[in-house]
């Protein structure tokens, strides 16, 4: 059984070599009926999962806001068709290496139906929900691919995640790779479980995965510190600055703010001027107007 469960969206994004930040979604959630129907099967789960994500996104987000996030599908059904095609293309024709778990798959669909609108993640037709709210989804299959085995998605892997790489010639390869636990060797932060750092006395030499540091811990970078902290100029973990506090970069500023010049400022609301998605609370800067899109409001 997997011990670490990154969102499925991260697998798709690694496949297409795109980096994604969490996208704030919608404010006023609308109650929805469950997708219901017959118990999902291994042959129809991908299509039902894609449809559940698209149905929830279309219920939460109006056309203008969807377009601002790059989702141009004309309907939830069209969205589901495109999203399913991506899964099929990069999972070996839709075949998953493992044993399908119907009760987990059914729970996954219900969790997507009930997901808070604010937790939807949108990058064009690639959709997802933070796995805190959909804990059953990555257990829809018990993967059978061993460590180092080829894979299409995280579902294939007996442990943890499917890592995709693209070499200089454009050749794509993939393999199951578990994140290291505390005390295990690492060469970077990303080798370790999410709650850990890679303690490297003399980078780039090998290090050891260790807990991320609390306030006043000695650090080399903000990724060494606990999530709500940053690595200060004195080399210790410190609280991030709130709005109007001093900063040298965005990582100095608390969630919901960015470094504007030398001062932390709130992320732009709808209509605020922007030059990139990271300037906006909605994580969507509309190129045509140079202004922030609104967050989703539900419909």
PDB file of C-alpha atoms in Angstrom, residues 45-144:
ATOM      1  CA  UNK A  45     -13.264   4.230 -13.868  1.00  0.00           C
ATOM      2  CA  UNK A  46     -10.985   6.527 -15.893  1.00  0.00           C
ATOM      3  CA  UNK A  47     -13.934   7.912 -17.851  1.00  0.00           C
ATOM      4  CA  UNK A  48     -16.034   8.332 -14.697  1.00  0.00           C
ATOM      5  CA  UNK A  49     -13.147   9.994 -12.844  1.00  0.00           C
ATOM      6  CA  UNK A  50     -12.609  12.443 -15.715  1.00  0.00           C
ATOM      7  CA  UNK A  51     -16.331  13.193 -15.866  1.00  0.00           C
ATOM      8  CA  UNK A  52     -16.562  13.729 -12.096  1.00  0.00           C
ATOM      9  CA  UNK A  53     -13.695  16.262 -12.179  1.00  0.00           C
ATOM     10  CA  UNK A  54     -15.145  18.110 -15.150  1.00  0.00           C
ATOM     11  CA  UNK A  55     -18.690  18.113 -13.742  1.00  0.00           C
ATOM     12  CA  UNK A  56     -17.414  19.574 -10.483  1.00  0.00           C
ATOM     13  CA  UNK A  57     -15.329  22.205 -12.263  1.00  0.00           C
ATOM     14  CA  UNK A  58     -18.228  23.302 -14.478  1.00  0.00           C
ATOM     15  CA  UNK A  59     -20.542  23.462 -11.444  1.00  0.00           C
ATOM     16  CA  UNK A  60     -18.057  25.610  -9.540  1.00  0.00           C
ATOM     17  CA  UNK A  61     -16.586  27.893 -12.193  1.00  0.00           C
ATOM     18  CA  UNK A  62     -18.295  30.030 -14.807  1.00  0.00           C
ATOM     19  CA  UNK A  63     -17.172  30.186 -18.445  1.00  0.00           C
ATOM     20  CA  UNK A  64     -15.105  33.356 -18.062  1.00  0.00           C
ATOM     21  CA  UNK A  65     -13.193  32.018 -15.100  1.00  0.00           C
ATOM     22  CA  UNK A  66     -12.616  28.629 -16.738  1.00  0.00           C
ATOM     23  CA  UNK A  67     -11.253  30.385 -19.817  1.00  0.00           C
ATOM     24  CA  UNK A  68      -8.950  32.522 -17.679  1.00  0.00           C
ATOM     25  CA  UNK A  69      -7.384  29.304 -16.387  1.00  0.00           C
ATOM     26  CA  UNK A  70      -7.025  27.954 -19.917  1.00  0.00           C
ATOM     27  CA  UNK A  71      -9.970  25.537 -19.811  1.00  0.00           C
ATOM     28  CA  UNK A  72     -11.704  26.158 -23.130  1.00  0.00           C
ATOM     29  CA  UNK A  73     -13.921  23.065 -23.381  1.00  0.00           C
ATOM     30  CA  UNK A  74     -17.476  24.033 -24.319  1.00  0.00           C
ATOM     31  CA  UNK A  75     -19.123  21.571 -21.945  1.00  0.00           C
ATOM     32  CA  UNK A  76     -18.362  19.227 -19.073  1.00  0.00           C
ATOM     33  CA  UNK A  77     -18.713  16.283 -21.456  1.00  0.00           C
ATOM     34  CA  UNK A  78     -16.180  17.773 -23.890  1.00  0.00           C
ATOM     35  CA  UNK A  79     -13.840  18.480 -20.976  1.00  0.00           C
ATOM     36  CA  UNK A  80     -14.147  14.874 -19.767  1.00  0.00           C
ATOM     37  CA  UNK A  81     -13.426  13.497 -23.224  1.00  0.00           C
ATOM     38  CA  UNK A  82     -10.229  15.559 -23.539  1.00  0.00           C
ATOM     39  CA  UNK A  83      -9.078  14.794 -19.992  1.00  0.00           C
ATOM     40  CA  UNK A  84      -9.683  11.057 -20.383  1.00  0.00           C
ATOM     41  CA  UNK A  85      -7.706  11.073 -23.637  1.00  0.00           C
ATOM     42  CA  UNK A  86      -4.682  12.476 -21.759  1.00  0.00           C
ATOM     43  CA  UNK A  87      -4.903   9.711 -19.175  1.00  0.00           C
ATOM     44  CA  UNK A  88      -5.237   7.035 -21.848  1.00  0.00           C
ATOM     45  CA  UNK A  89      -2.324   8.415 -23.878  1.00  0.00           C
ATOM     46  CA  UNK A  90       0.086   8.290 -20.968  1.00  0.00           C
ATOM     47  CA  UNK A  91      -1.099   5.164 -19.154  1.00  0.00           C
ATOM     48  CA  UNK A  92      -0.519   2.613 -21.869  1.00  0.00           C
ATOM     49  CA  UNK A  93      -3.929   2.824 -23.487  1.00  0.00           C
ATOM     50  CA  UNK A  94      -5.777   3.130 -20.197  1.00  0.00           C
ATOM     51  CA  UNK A  95      -4.397  -0.117 -18.794  1.00  0.00           C
ATOM     52  CA  UNK A  96      -3.274   0.095 -15.162  1.00  0.00           C
ATOM     53  CA  UNK A  97      -0.743  -2.330 -13.680  1.00  0.00           C
ATOM     54  CA  UNK A  98      -2.465  -3.530 -10.558  1.00  0.00           C
ATOM     55  CA  UNK A  99      -5.663  -4.722  -8.931  1.00  0.00           C
ATOM     56  CA  UNK A 100      -8.718  -2.501  -9.139  1.00  0.00           C
ATOM     57  CA  UNK A 101     -10.317  -1.678  -5.751  1.00  0.00           C
ATOM     58  CA  UNK A 102     -14.017  -0.907  -6.434  1.00  0.00           C
ATOM     59  CA  UNK A 103     -14.875   0.445  -2.983  1.00  0.00           C
ATOM     60  CA  UNK A 104     -11.979   2.927  -3.088  1.00  0.00           C
ATOM     61  CA  UNK A 105     -12.880   3.969  -6.639  1.00  0.00           C
ATOM     62  CA  UNK A 106     -16.496   4.595  -5.626  1.00  0.00           C
ATOM     63  CA  UNK A 107     -15.342   6.612  -2.599  1.00  0.00           C
ATOM     64  CA  UNK A 108     -13.008   8.603  -4.870  1.00  0.00           C
ATOM     65  CA  UNK A 109     -15.856   9.628  -7.171  1.00  0.00           C
ATOM     66  CA  UNK A 110     -17.959  10.711  -4.186  1.00  0.00           C
ATOM     67  CA  UNK A 111     -15.044  12.728  -2.804  1.00  0.00           C
ATOM     68  CA  UNK A 112     -14.591  14.531  -6.122  1.00  0.00           C
ATOM     69  CA  UNK A 113     -18.340  15.277  -6.211  1.00  0.00           C
ATOM     70  CA  UNK A 114     -18.105  16.849  -2.741  1.00  0.00           C
ATOM     71  CA  UNK A 115     -14.736  18.601  -3.123  1.00  0.00           C
ATOM     72  CA  UNK A 116     -14.677  22.244  -1.981  1.00  0.00           C
ATOM     73  CA  UNK A 117     -14.644  24.524  -4.999  1.00  0.00           C
ATOM     74  CA  UNK A 118     -11.634  26.379  -3.584  1.00  0.00           C
ATOM     75  CA  UNK A 119      -9.554  23.192  -3.801  1.00  0.00           C
ATOM     76  CA  UNK A 120      -9.992  22.624  -7.537  1.00  0.00           C
ATOM     77  CA  UNK A 121      -6.757  22.807  -9.503  1.00  0.00           C
ATOM     78  CA  UNK A 122      -6.958  23.879 -13.137  1.00  0.00           C
ATOM     79  CA  UNK A 123      -4.291  24.076 -15.829  1.00  0.00           C
ATOM     80  CA  UNK A 124      -6.108  24.037 -19.137  1.00  0.00           C
ATOM     81  CA  UNK A 125      -7.815  20.665 -19.494  1.00  0.00           C
ATOM     82  CA  UNK A 126      -5.660  19.193 -16.703  1.00  0.00           C
ATOM     83  CA  UNK A 127      -7.785  19.167 -13.573  1.00  0.00           C
ATOM     84  CA  UNK A 128      -7.303  17.918 -10.039  1.00  0.00           C
ATOM     85  CA  UNK A 129      -8.310  18.219  -6.397  1.00  0.00           C
ATOM     86  CA  UNK A 130      -5.929  18.393  -3.452  1.00  0.00           C
ATOM     87  CA  UNK A 131      -5.542  14.839  -2.166  1.00  0.00           C
ATOM     88  CA  UNK A 132      -6.453  15.966   1.343  1.00  0.00           C
ATOM     89  CA  UNK A 133     -10.026  16.053   0.034  1.00  0.00           C
ATOM     90  CA  UNK A 134      -9.835  12.977  -2.212  1.00  0.00           C
ATOM     91  CA  UNK A 135      -7.823  10.473  -0.132  1.00  0.00           C
ATOM     92  CA  UNK A 136      -9.401   7.432  -1.810  1.00  0.00           C
ATOM     93  CA  UNK A 137      -8.450   8.287  -5.382  1.00  0.00           C
ATOM     94  CA  UNK A 138      -4.889   6.973  -5.473  1.00  0.00           C
ATOM     95  CA  UNK A 139      -6.050   3.751  -3.807  1.00  0.00           C
ATOM     96  CA  UNK A 140      -8.475   3.003  -6.645  1.00  0.00           C
ATOM     97  CA  UNK A 141      -5.798   0.514  -7.766  1.00  0.00           C
ATOM     98  CA  UNK A 142      -3.269  -1.451  -5.764  1.00  0.00           C
ATOM     99  CA  UNK A 143      -0.353  -0.977  -8.131  1.00  0.00           C
ATOM    100  CA  UNK A 144       1.919  -3.887  -8.976  1.00  0.00           C
TER     101      UNK A 144
END
